[in-house]
C-alpha atoms as a PDB file:
ATOM      1  CA  MET A   1     140.936  50.321  93.672  1.00  0.00           C
ATOM      2  CA  ALA A   2     144.956  50.610  94.963  1.00  0.00           C
ATOM      3  CA  LEU A   3     145.551  49.056  91.048  1.00  0.00           C
ATOM      4  CA  TYR A   4     143.897  52.304  89.574  1.00  0.00           C
ATOM      5  CA  SER A   5     144.658  54.708  92.174  1.00  0.00           C
ATOM      6  CA  ASN A   6     148.513  53.996  92.937  1.00  0.00           C
ATOM      7  CA  HIS A   7     149.729  53.971  89.439  1.00  0.00           C
ATOM      8  CA  THR A   8     152.767  56.160  89.197  1.00  0.00           C
ATOM      9  CA  GLY A   9     152.982  55.918  85.326  1.00  0.00           C
ATOM     10  CA  LYS A  10     152.098  58.239  82.481  1.00  0.00           C
ATOM     11  CA  PRO A  11     148.269  58.931  82.378  1.00  0.00           C
ATOM     12  CA  HIS A  12     147.747  57.866  79.166  1.00  0.00           C
ATOM     13  CA  LYS A  13     149.346  54.514  79.617  1.00  0.00           C
ATOM     14  CA  ARG A  14     147.506  54.325  82.426  1.00  0.00           C
ATOM     15  CA  HIS A  15     143.959  55.139  80.752  1.00  0.00           C
ATOM     16  CA  ILE A  16     145.123  52.125  78.327  1.00  0.00           C
ATOM     17  CA  ARG A  17     146.153  49.688  80.991  1.00  0.00           C
ATOM     18  CA  ASN A  18     142.673  50.595  82.899  1.00  0.00           C
ATOM     19  CA  THR A  19     140.685  50.112  79.821  1.00  0.00           C
ATOM     20  CA  ILE A  20     141.941  46.895  78.768  1.00  0.00           C
ATOM     21  CA  ILE A  21     141.483  45.597  82.309  1.00  0.00           C
ATOM     22  CA  PHE A  22     137.853  47.072  82.168  1.00  0.00           C
ATOM     23  CA  ILE A  23     137.143  45.209  79.039  1.00  0.00           C
ATOM     24  CA  VAL A  24     138.513  41.617  80.205  1.00  0.00           C
ATOM     25  CA  LEU A  25     136.379  41.843  83.506  1.00  0.00           C
ATOM     26  CA  MET A  26     133.429  42.820  81.227  1.00  0.00           C
ATOM     27  CA  LEU A  27     134.005  39.762  78.832  1.00  0.00           C
ATOM     28  CA  PHE A  28     134.347  37.557  82.179  1.00  0.00           C
ATOM     29  CA  ALA A  29     131.099  38.990  83.473  1.00  0.00           C
ATOM     30  CA  LEU A  30     129.526  38.823  80.383  1.00  0.00           C
ATOM     31  CA  ALA A  31     130.651  35.004  80.226  1.00  0.00           C
ATOM     32  CA  THR A  32     129.333  34.473  83.337  1.00  0.00           C
ATOM     33  CA  ILE A  33     125.470  36.047  83.032  1.00  0.00           C
ATOM     34  CA  PHE A  34     124.999  34.655  79.646  1.00  0.00           C
ATOM     35  CA  PRO A  35     123.721  30.932  80.751  1.00  0.00           C
ATOM     36  CA  ILE A  36     121.435  33.100  83.369  1.00  0.00           C
ATOM     37  CA  TYR A  37     119.966  35.062  80.414  1.00  0.00           C
ATOM     38  CA  PHE A  38     119.807  32.258  77.981  1.00  0.00           C
ATOM     39  CA  MET A  39     117.666  30.484  80.541  1.00  0.00           C
ATOM     40  CA  PHE A  40     115.321  33.345  81.401  1.00  0.00           C
ATOM     41  CA  ILE A  41     115.017  34.686  77.648  1.00  0.00           C
ATOM     42  CA  THR A  42     114.271  31.142  76.396  1.00  0.00           C
ATOM     43  CA  SER A  43     111.928  30.063  78.951  1.00  0.00           C
ATOM     44  CA  LEU A  44     109.951  33.276  77.461  1.00  0.00           C
ATOM     45  CA  GLY A  45     109.527  31.679  74.575  1.00  0.00           C
ATOM     46  CA  ASP A  46     106.887  29.782  72.408  1.00  0.00           C
ATOM     47  CA  PRO A  47     106.843  26.012  73.650  1.00  0.00           C
ATOM     48  CA  VAL A  48     105.965  25.095  70.037  1.00  0.00           C
ATOM     49  CA  GLU A  49     108.876  27.018  68.682  1.00  0.00           C
ATOM     50  CA  ALA A  50     111.083  25.245  71.417  1.00  0.00           C
ATOM     51  CA  GLY A  51     110.665  22.425  69.202  1.00  0.00           C
ATOM     52  CA  ALA A  52     112.390  23.655  66.301  1.00  0.00           C
ATOM     53  CA  VAL A  53     116.243  22.382  66.180  1.00  0.00           C
ATOM     54  CA  ASP A  54     117.408  26.249  65.013  1.00  0.00           C
ATOM     55  CA  TYR A  55     115.903  27.652  68.036  1.00  0.00           C
ATOM     56  CA  SER A  56     117.410  31.664  68.669  1.00  0.00           C
ATOM     57  CA  ILE A  57     118.618  33.001  71.806  1.00  0.00           C
ATOM     58  CA  TRP A  58     116.114  35.767  71.170  1.00  0.00           C
ATOM     59  CA  PRO A  59     112.478  34.364  70.756  1.00  0.00           C
ATOM     60  CA  LYS A  60     110.218  35.891  67.902  1.00  0.00           C
ATOM     61  CA  GLN A  61     107.280  35.684  70.430  1.00  0.00           C
ATOM     62  CA  PHE A  62     107.410  36.354  74.458  1.00  0.00           C
ATOM     63  CA  SER A  63     104.710  34.691  76.304  1.00  0.00           C
ATOM     64  CA  LEU A  64     104.566  32.860  79.872  1.00  0.00           C
ATOM     65  CA  GLU A  65     103.275  29.717  77.868  1.00  0.00           C
ATOM     66  CA  SER A  66     106.366  27.643  78.799  1.00  0.00           C
ATOM     67  CA  TYR A  67     105.721  27.973  82.388  1.00  0.00           C
ATOM     68  CA  LYS A  68     102.177  26.987  82.082  1.00  0.00           C
ATOM     69  CA  PHE A  69     103.164  23.920  79.662  1.00  0.00           C
ATOM     70  CA  PHE A  70     105.792  23.102  82.753  1.00  0.00           C
ATOM     71  CA  PHE A  71     103.543  22.732  85.489  1.00  0.00           C
ATOM     72  CA  ASP A  72     100.075  21.383  82.982  1.00  0.00           C
ATOM     73  CA  TYR A  73     103.086  18.534  81.516  1.00  0.00           C
ATOM     74  CA  SER A  74     103.351  16.291  84.416  1.00  0.00           C
ATOM     75  CA  LYS A  75     100.957  16.117  87.451  1.00  0.00           C
ATOM     76  CA  TYR A  76     104.554  15.711  89.854  1.00  0.00           C
ATOM     77  CA  SER A  77     105.665  19.196  88.465  1.00  0.00           C
ATOM     78  CA  TYR A  78     104.711  20.762  92.143  1.00  0.00           C
ATOM     79  CA  ARG A  79     105.737  17.905  93.896  1.00  0.00           C
ATOM     80  CA  TRP A  80     109.538  17.768  92.172  1.00  0.00           C
ATOM     81  CA  ILE A  81     109.768  21.281  93.651  1.00  0.00           C
ATOM     82  CA  LEU A  82     108.273  20.624  96.935  1.00  0.00           C
ATOM     83  CA  ASN A  83     110.989  17.359  96.704  1.00  0.00           C
ATOM     84  CA  SER A  84     113.686  19.666  96.236  1.00  0.00           C
ATOM     85  CA  LEU A  85     112.702  22.088  99.232  1.00  0.00           C
ATOM     86  CA  ILE A  86     112.318  19.128 101.511  1.00  0.00           C
ATOM     87  CA  VAL A  87     115.378  17.662 100.997  1.00  0.00           C
ATOM     88  CA  ALA A  88     117.637  20.910 100.509  1.00  0.00           C
ATOM     89  CA  THR A  89     115.913  22.279 103.932  1.00  0.00           C
ATOM     90  CA  ALA A  90     116.819  19.193 105.936  1.00  0.00           C
ATOM     91  CA  VAL A  91     119.961  18.795 104.466  1.00  0.00           C
ATOM     92  CA  THR A  92     121.096  22.418 105.093  1.00  0.00           C
ATOM     93  CA  VAL A  93     119.991  22.473 108.730  1.00  0.00           C
ATOM     94  CA  SER A  94     121.287  19.157 109.636  1.00  0.00           C
ATOM     95  CA  ASN A  95     124.815  20.513 108.159  1.00  0.00           C
ATOM     96  CA  VAL A  96     124.443  23.591 110.333  1.00  0.00           C
ATOM     97  CA  ILE A  97     123.837  21.870 113.432  1.00  0.00           C
ATOM     98  CA  PHE A  98     126.097  19.070 113.269  1.00  0.00           C
ATOM     99  CA  ALA A  99     128.792  20.892 111.500  1.00  0.00           C
ATOM    100  CA  SER A 100     128.774  23.370 114.224  1.00  0.00           C
ATOM    101  CA  MET A 101     128.737  20.951 117.172  1.00  0.00           C
ATOM    102  CA  ALA A 102     131.565  19.162 115.261  1.00  0.00           C
ATOM    103  CA  GLY A 103     133.657  22.370 114.559  1.00  0.00           C
ATOM    104  CA  PHE A 104     133.341  23.505 118.334  1.00  0.00           C
ATOM    105  CA  ALA A 105     134.512  20.197 119.926  1.00  0.00           C
ATOM    106  CA  PHE A 106     137.733  19.998 117.259  1.00  0.00           C
ATOM    107  CA  SER A 107     138.390  23.544 118.084  1.00  0.00           C
ATOM    108  CA  LYS A 108     137.747  24.203 121.498  1.00  0.00           C
ATOM    109  CA  LEU A 109     137.331  20.536 123.424  1.00  0.00           C
ATOM    110  CA  ARG A 110     140.181  18.257 124.407  1.00  0.00           C
ATOM    111  CA  PHE A 111     139.813  14.872 124.122  1.00  0.00           C
ATOM    112  CA  LYS A 112     141.865  11.754 122.944  1.00  0.00           C
ATOM    113  CA  GLY A 113     142.574  11.264 119.413  1.00  0.00           C
ATOM    114  CA  ARG A 114     141.466  14.589 118.506  1.00  0.00           C
ATOM    115  CA  GLY A 115     144.365  15.355 115.792  1.00  0.00           C
ATOM    116  CA  ILE A 116     143.990  11.668 114.347  1.00  0.00           C
ATOM    117  CA  LEU A 117     140.339  11.996 113.925  1.00  0.00           C
ATOM    118  CA  PHE A 118     140.332  15.831 112.238  1.00  0.00           C
ATOM    119  CA  GLY A 119     143.209  14.445 110.148  1.00  0.00           C
ATOM    120  CA  ILE A 120     141.461  11.346 109.059  1.00  0.00           C
ATOM    121  CA  LEU A 121     138.446  13.737 108.325  1.00  0.00           C
ATOM    122  CA  LEU A 122     140.557  16.060 106.137  1.00  0.00           C
ATOM    123  CA  VAL A 123     141.936  13.148 104.205  1.00  0.00           C
ATOM    124  CA  SER A 124     138.660  11.848 103.407  1.00  0.00           C
ATOM    125  CA  MET A 125     138.254  15.194 101.662  1.00  0.00           C
ATOM    126  CA  MET A 126     140.634  14.163  99.159  1.00  0.00           C
ATOM    127  CA  ILE A 127     138.499  11.416  97.956  1.00  0.00           C
ATOM    128  CA  PRO A 128     136.951  12.203  94.604  1.00  0.00           C
ATOM    129  CA  TYR A 129     133.274  12.515  94.722  1.00  0.00           C
ATOM    130  CA  GLN A 130     132.534   9.777  91.903  1.00  0.00           C
ATOM    131  CA  VAL A 131     134.555   7.236  94.143  1.00  0.00           C
ATOM    132  CA  THR A 132     132.239   7.060  96.851  1.00  0.00           C
ATOM    133  CA  GLN A 133     129.095   6.902  95.205  1.00  0.00           C
ATOM    134  CA  VAL A 134     128.821   3.122  93.888  1.00  0.00           C
ATOM    135  CA  PRO A 135     129.560   1.861  97.838  1.00  0.00           C
ATOM    136  CA  LEU A 136     126.917   4.534  99.193  1.00  0.00           C
ATOM    137  CA  TYR A 137     124.692   3.381  96.729  1.00  0.00           C
ATOM    138  CA  ILE A 138     124.870  -0.090  97.852  1.00  0.00           C
ATOM    139  CA  LEU A 139     124.763   0.729 101.419  1.00  0.00           C
ATOM    140  CA  ILE A 140     122.037   3.242 101.038  1.00  0.00           C
ATOM    141  CA  VAL A 141     119.793   0.528  98.431  1.00  0.00           C
ATOM    142  CA  ASN A 142     120.770  -3.152  98.997  1.00  0.00           C
ATOM    143  CA  THR A 143     121.577  -3.194 102.915  1.00  0.00           C
ATOM    144  CA  PHE A 144     119.219  -0.378 104.584  1.00  0.00           C
ATOM    145  CA  GLU A 145     116.687  -0.867 101.416  1.00  0.00           C
ATOM    146  CA  LEU A 146     115.675   2.988 101.460  1.00  0.00           C
ATOM    147  CA  GLN A 147     115.497   3.556  97.614  1.00  0.00           C
ATOM    148  CA  ASN A 148     112.834   5.809  96.494  1.00  0.00           C
ATOM    149  CA  THR A 149     112.474   7.730 100.214  1.00  0.00           C
ATOM    150  CA  TYR A 150     113.580  10.620 101.621  1.00  0.00           C
ATOM    151  CA  SER A 151     115.786   9.115 103.749  1.00  0.00           C
ATOM    152  CA  ALA A 152     117.898   8.165 100.837  1.00  0.00           C
ATOM    153  CA  LEU A 153     118.129  11.483  99.417  1.00  0.00           C
ATOM    154  CA  ILE A 154     118.889  13.085 102.650  1.00  0.00           C
ATOM    155  CA  MET A 155     121.074  10.577 104.699  1.00  0.00           C
ATOM    156  CA  PRO A 156     124.347  10.778 102.715  1.00  0.00           C
ATOM    157  CA  SER A 157     124.716  14.600 102.811  1.00  0.00           C
ATOM    158  CA  ILE A 158     123.386  14.623 106.494  1.00  0.00           C
ATOM    159  CA  VAL A 159     126.783  16.771 107.321  1.00  0.00           C
ATOM    160  CA  THR A 160     129.911  17.321 105.123  1.00  0.00           C
ATOM    161  CA  VAL A 161     133.639  17.389 105.888  1.00  0.00           C
ATOM    162  CA  TYR A 162     133.788  20.419 104.525  1.00  0.00           C
ATOM    163  CA  ASN A 163     131.244  21.979 106.493  1.00  0.00           C
ATOM    164  CA  ILE A 164     133.012  20.610 109.748  1.00  0.00           C
ATOM    165  CA  PHE A 165     136.494  21.993 108.574  1.00  0.00           C
ATOM    166  CA  LEU A 166     134.886  25.178 107.642  1.00  0.00           C
ATOM    167  CA  ALA A 167     133.393  25.402 111.306  1.00  0.00           C
ATOM    168  CA  LYS A 168     136.430  24.541 113.376  1.00  0.00           C
ATOM    169  CA  GLN A 169     138.622  26.889 111.402  1.00  0.00           C
ATOM    170  CA  PHE A 170     136.658  30.031 112.023  1.00  0.00           C
ATOM    171  CA  MET A 171     135.611  28.860 116.052  1.00  0.00           C
ATOM    172  CA  SER A 172     139.269  28.059 116.666  1.00  0.00           C
ATOM    173  CA  GLY A 173     139.727  31.827 115.991  1.00  0.00           C
ATOM    174  CA  ILE A 174     137.045  32.650 118.803  1.00  0.00           C
ATOM    175  CA  PRO A 175     139.245  33.797 122.145  1.00  0.00           C
ATOM    176  CA  THR A 176     139.635  30.904 124.319  1.00  0.00           C
ATOM    177  CA  GLU A 177     139.438  33.284 127.451  1.00  0.00           C
ATOM    178  CA  ILE A 178     135.991  33.997 126.941  1.00  0.00           C
ATOM    179  CA  LEU A 179     134.961  30.472 127.098  1.00  0.00           C
ATOM    180  CA  GLU A 180     137.295  30.208 130.503  1.00  0.00           C
ATOM    181  CA  CYS A 181     135.304  33.008 131.676  1.00  0.00           C
ATOM    182  CA  ALA A 182     132.182  31.258 130.818  1.00  0.00           C
ATOM    183  CA  LYS A 183     133.249  28.607 132.962  1.00  0.00           C
ATOM    184  CA  ILE A 184     134.273  30.282 135.835  1.00  0.00           C
ATOM    185  CA  GLU A 185     130.623  31.649 135.814  1.00  0.00           C
ATOM    186  CA  GLY A 186     129.221  28.318 136.078  1.00  0.00           C
ATOM    187  CA  CYS A 187     128.340  27.677 132.025  1.00  0.00           C
ATOM    188  CA  SER A 188     128.214  23.856 130.940  1.00  0.00           C
ATOM    189  CA  GLN A 189     129.430  22.851 127.689  1.00  0.00           C
ATOM    190  CA  PRO A 190     126.295  22.910 125.823  1.00  0.00           C
ATOM    191  CA  GLN A 191     125.874  26.414 127.081  1.00  0.00           C
ATOM    192  CA  ILE A 192     128.794  27.457 125.947  1.00  0.00           C
ATOM    193  CA  TYR A 193     128.057  26.381 122.670  1.00  0.00           C
ATOM    194  CA  MET A 194     124.411  27.518 122.483  1.00  0.00           C
ATOM    195  CA  LYS A 195     125.297  31.084 124.111  1.00  0.00           C
ATOM    196  CA  ILE A 196     128.825  32.240 123.085  1.00  0.00           C
ATOM    197  CA  ILE A 197     129.779  29.852 120.333  1.00  0.00           C
ATOM    198  CA  LEU A 198     126.543  30.048 117.939  1.00  0.00           C
ATOM    199  CA  PRO A 199     125.762  33.541 118.309  1.00  0.00           C
ATOM    200  CA  LEU A 200     129.748  34.546 117.446  1.00  0.00           C
ATOM    201  CA  SER A 201     129.624  32.228 114.650  1.00  0.00           C
ATOM    202  CA  LYS A 202     126.539  33.624 112.686  1.00  0.00           C
ATOM    203  CA  THR A 203     129.027  34.635 109.385  1.00  0.00           C
ATOM    204  CA  VAL A 204     130.582  31.343 108.996  1.00  0.00           C
ATOM    205  CA  LEU A 205     126.781  29.804 110.014  1.00  0.00           C
ATOM    206  CA  ALA A 206     125.175  31.746 107.386  1.00  0.00           C
ATOM    207  CA  VAL A 207     127.672  30.809 104.591  1.00  0.00           C
ATOM    208  CA  MET A 208     127.325  27.320 105.596  1.00  0.00           C
ATOM    209  CA  ALA A 209     123.558  27.619 104.836  1.00  0.00           C
ATOM    210  CA  ILE A 210     124.001  29.169 101.710  1.00  0.00           C
ATOM    211  CA  LEU A 211     126.409  26.917 100.287  1.00  0.00           C
ATOM    212  CA  THR A 212     124.842  23.538 101.308  1.00  0.00           C
ATOM    213  CA  PHE A 213     121.331  24.718 100.108  1.00  0.00           C
ATOM    214  CA  MET A 214     122.524  25.576  96.592  1.00  0.00           C
ATOM    215  CA  ASP A 215     124.465  22.634  96.641  1.00  0.00           C
ATOM    216  CA  SER A 216     122.038  20.203  97.833  1.00  0.00           C
ATOM    217  CA  TRP A 217     119.469  21.812  95.465  1.00  0.00           C
ATOM    218  CA  ASN A 218     121.452  21.539  92.497  1.00  0.00           C
ATOM    219  CA  THR A 219     122.585  18.203  93.165  1.00  0.00           C
ATOM    220  CA  PHE A 220     121.223  15.888  90.192  1.00  0.00           C
ATOM    221  CA  PHE A 221     123.437  12.623  90.104  1.00  0.00           C
ATOM    222  CA  TRP A 222     122.539  11.256  93.494  1.00  0.00           C
ATOM    223  CA  PRO A 223     118.879  11.893  93.196  1.00  0.00           C
ATOM    224  CA  LEU A 224     119.064  10.017  89.720  1.00  0.00           C
ATOM    225  CA  LEU A 225     120.440   7.049  91.025  1.00  0.00           C
ATOM    226  CA  VAL A 226     118.264   6.336  94.430  1.00  0.00           C
ATOM    227  CA  THR A 227     114.785   7.072  93.047  1.00  0.00           C
ATOM    228  CA  ASN A 228     113.098   5.254  90.476  1.00  0.00           C
ATOM    229  CA  SER A 229     109.409   6.947  90.257  1.00  0.00           C
ATOM    230  CA  MET A 230     108.503  10.398  89.098  1.00  0.00           C
ATOM    231  CA  GLU A 231     106.776  10.962  92.505  1.00  0.00           C
ATOM    232  CA  MET A 232     110.024  11.216  94.348  1.00  0.00           C
ATOM    233  CA  GLN A 233     112.185  12.936  91.807  1.00  0.00           C
ATOM    234  CA  THR A 234     113.502  16.379  92.571  1.00  0.00           C
ATOM    235  CA  ILE A 235     113.271  19.291  90.439  1.00  0.00           C
ATOM    236  CA  GLN A 236     116.785  18.611  88.724  1.00  0.00           C
ATOM    237  CA  VAL A 237     116.067  15.121  87.791  1.00  0.00           C
ATOM    238  CA  GLY A 238     112.526  15.846  86.686  1.00  0.00           C
ATOM    239  CA  LEU A 239     113.727  18.359  84.320  1.00  0.00           C
ATOM    240  CA  LYS A 240     115.528  15.404  82.162  1.00  0.00           C
ATOM    241  CA  ASN A 241     111.504  14.063  81.453  1.00  0.00           C
ATOM    242  CA  PHE A 242     111.478  17.094  78.990  1.00  0.00           C
ATOM    243  CA  ARG A 243     113.918  15.496  76.709  1.00  0.00           C
ATOM    244  CA  PHE A 244     113.288  12.573  74.558  1.00  0.00           C
ATOM    245  CA  ALA A 245     114.725  10.920  71.682  1.00  0.00           C
ATOM    246  CA  ASN A 246     113.969  13.036  68.871  1.00  0.00           C
ATOM    247  CA  THR A 247     113.299  16.409  70.584  1.00  0.00           C
ATOM    248  CA  THR A 248     113.599  18.592  73.895  1.00  0.00           C
ATOM    249  CA  TYR A 249     111.324  20.931  75.146  1.00  0.00           C
ATOM    250  CA  ILE A 250     113.510  23.738  75.491  1.00  0.00           C
ATOM    251  CA  SER A 251     111.627  26.649  76.634  1.00  0.00           C
ATOM    252  CA  PRO A 252     109.435  24.503  79.098  1.00  0.00           C
ATOM    253  CA  MET A 253     112.907  22.723  80.378  1.00  0.00           C
ATOM    254  CA  MET A 254     114.230  26.582  80.748  1.00  0.00           C
ATOM    255  CA  ALA A 255     111.152  27.501  82.472  1.00  0.00           C
ATOM    256  CA  GLY A 256     111.376  24.731  85.095  1.00  0.00           C
ATOM    257  CA  ALA A 257     114.946  25.673  85.480  1.00  0.00           C
ATOM    258  CA  ALA A 258     113.954  29.453  85.981  1.00  0.00           C
ATOM    259  CA  ILE A 259     111.519  28.181  88.664  1.00  0.00           C
ATOM    260  CA  SER A 260     114.177  25.949  90.074  1.00  0.00           C
ATOM    261  CA  ALA A 261     116.800  28.666  90.070  1.00  0.00           C
ATOM    262  CA  LEU A 262     114.468  31.160  92.009  1.00  0.00           C
ATOM    263  CA  PRO A 263     115.199  29.930  95.711  1.00  0.00           C
ATOM    264  CA  MET A 264     118.622  30.173  95.031  1.00  0.00           C
ATOM    265  CA  PHE A 265     118.536  34.011  94.452  1.00  0.00           C
ATOM    266  CA  ILE A 266     115.954  34.403  97.302  1.00  0.00           C
ATOM    267  CA  LEU A 267     118.063  32.874  99.552  1.00  0.00           C
ATOM    268  CA  PHE A 268     121.529  34.644  98.534  1.00  0.00           C
ATOM    269  CA  PHE A 269     120.067  38.049  98.557  1.00  0.00           C
ATOM    270  CA  SER A 270     118.570  37.427 102.007  1.00  0.00           C
ATOM    271  CA  LEU A 271     121.747  36.126 103.391  1.00  0.00           C
ATOM    272  CA  GLN A 272     123.859  38.481 101.070  1.00  0.00           C
ATOM    273  CA  LYS A 273     125.166  40.756 104.112  1.00  0.00           C
ATOM    274  CA  TYR A 274     126.553  37.352 106.401  1.00  0.00           C
ATOM    275  CA  PHE A 275     127.672  35.721 103.241  1.00  0.00           C
ATOM    276  CA  LEU A 276     130.019  39.191 102.168  1.00  0.00           C
ATOM    277  CA  GLU A 277     131.164  38.949 105.902  1.00  0.00           C
ATOM    278  CA  GLY A 278     131.930  35.505 105.895  1.00  0.00           C
ATOM    279  CA  VAL A 279     133.894  35.044 102.684  1.00  0.00           C
ATOM    280  CA  THR A 280     135.812  38.800 103.706  1.00  0.00           C
ATOM    281  CA  VAL A 281     136.545  37.742 107.146  1.00  0.00           C
ATOM    282  CA  GLY A 282     139.296  35.915 106.781  1.00  0.00           C
ATOM    283  CA  ALA A 283     140.717  38.452 104.601  1.00  0.00           C
ATOM    284  CA  VAL A 284     140.579  41.192 107.085  1.00  0.00           C
ATOM    285  CA  LYS A 285     142.242  39.314 109.668  1.00  0.00           C
ATOM    286  CA  GLY A 286     145.797  39.886 111.226  1.00  0.00           C
END
């Protein structure tokens, strides 16, 4: 807001500048919203019309047939959504629990090798995601023989270094004097973690839950690698079954994508308050 209110130049120059800024921001906003608009508007098109190559961004007729087509196309359509829900929920819960515990240990507990261990974790964040996929695939599929199971989908993401780093950075800001007072009152470390650390860390845990759920729900590559049956596919992998060598069922695919996006919108808007607080807490902190 200061960009608009503190300008000391001439009024017409300020008006021109603000107009240019407004137009640029609107263009960025439209570019961001357009894929979502395209997904929903195409999902309302006719499934037959979707088979045409020259499909338009504005369907000739609107209907819900594409949504019916999506669920009738395969008997596993509901199973894909259920699989995504199970995997994303399990990954989110495990990350919130284990990352918060690790963050508490790295930020408030004193133990030998703490700095070296945390440094190793930070270095591991620099390794590209694609580099780890081959050894991880060999470990999960060949060594543990977990292919086509929920364990194979969940185990590699049970806790991420990014979430540990996020929890550690936030919990480092909690005054140590509070924990010392709790110790004097007779609280053990698990009690301090449960009764003091977790209630004070609700904002960062909410941000962690939103980001982790979204990342796990939208993951495509790893579920594609470790599943070899339609029954165990997630919704993101299942959508590829609407694409063939000569054609693609655009509208049913977009209907499936719209359905898969709904949990993201519900989760984000239900936790929007905590999400915004978690994002801005670092900006207003002195």
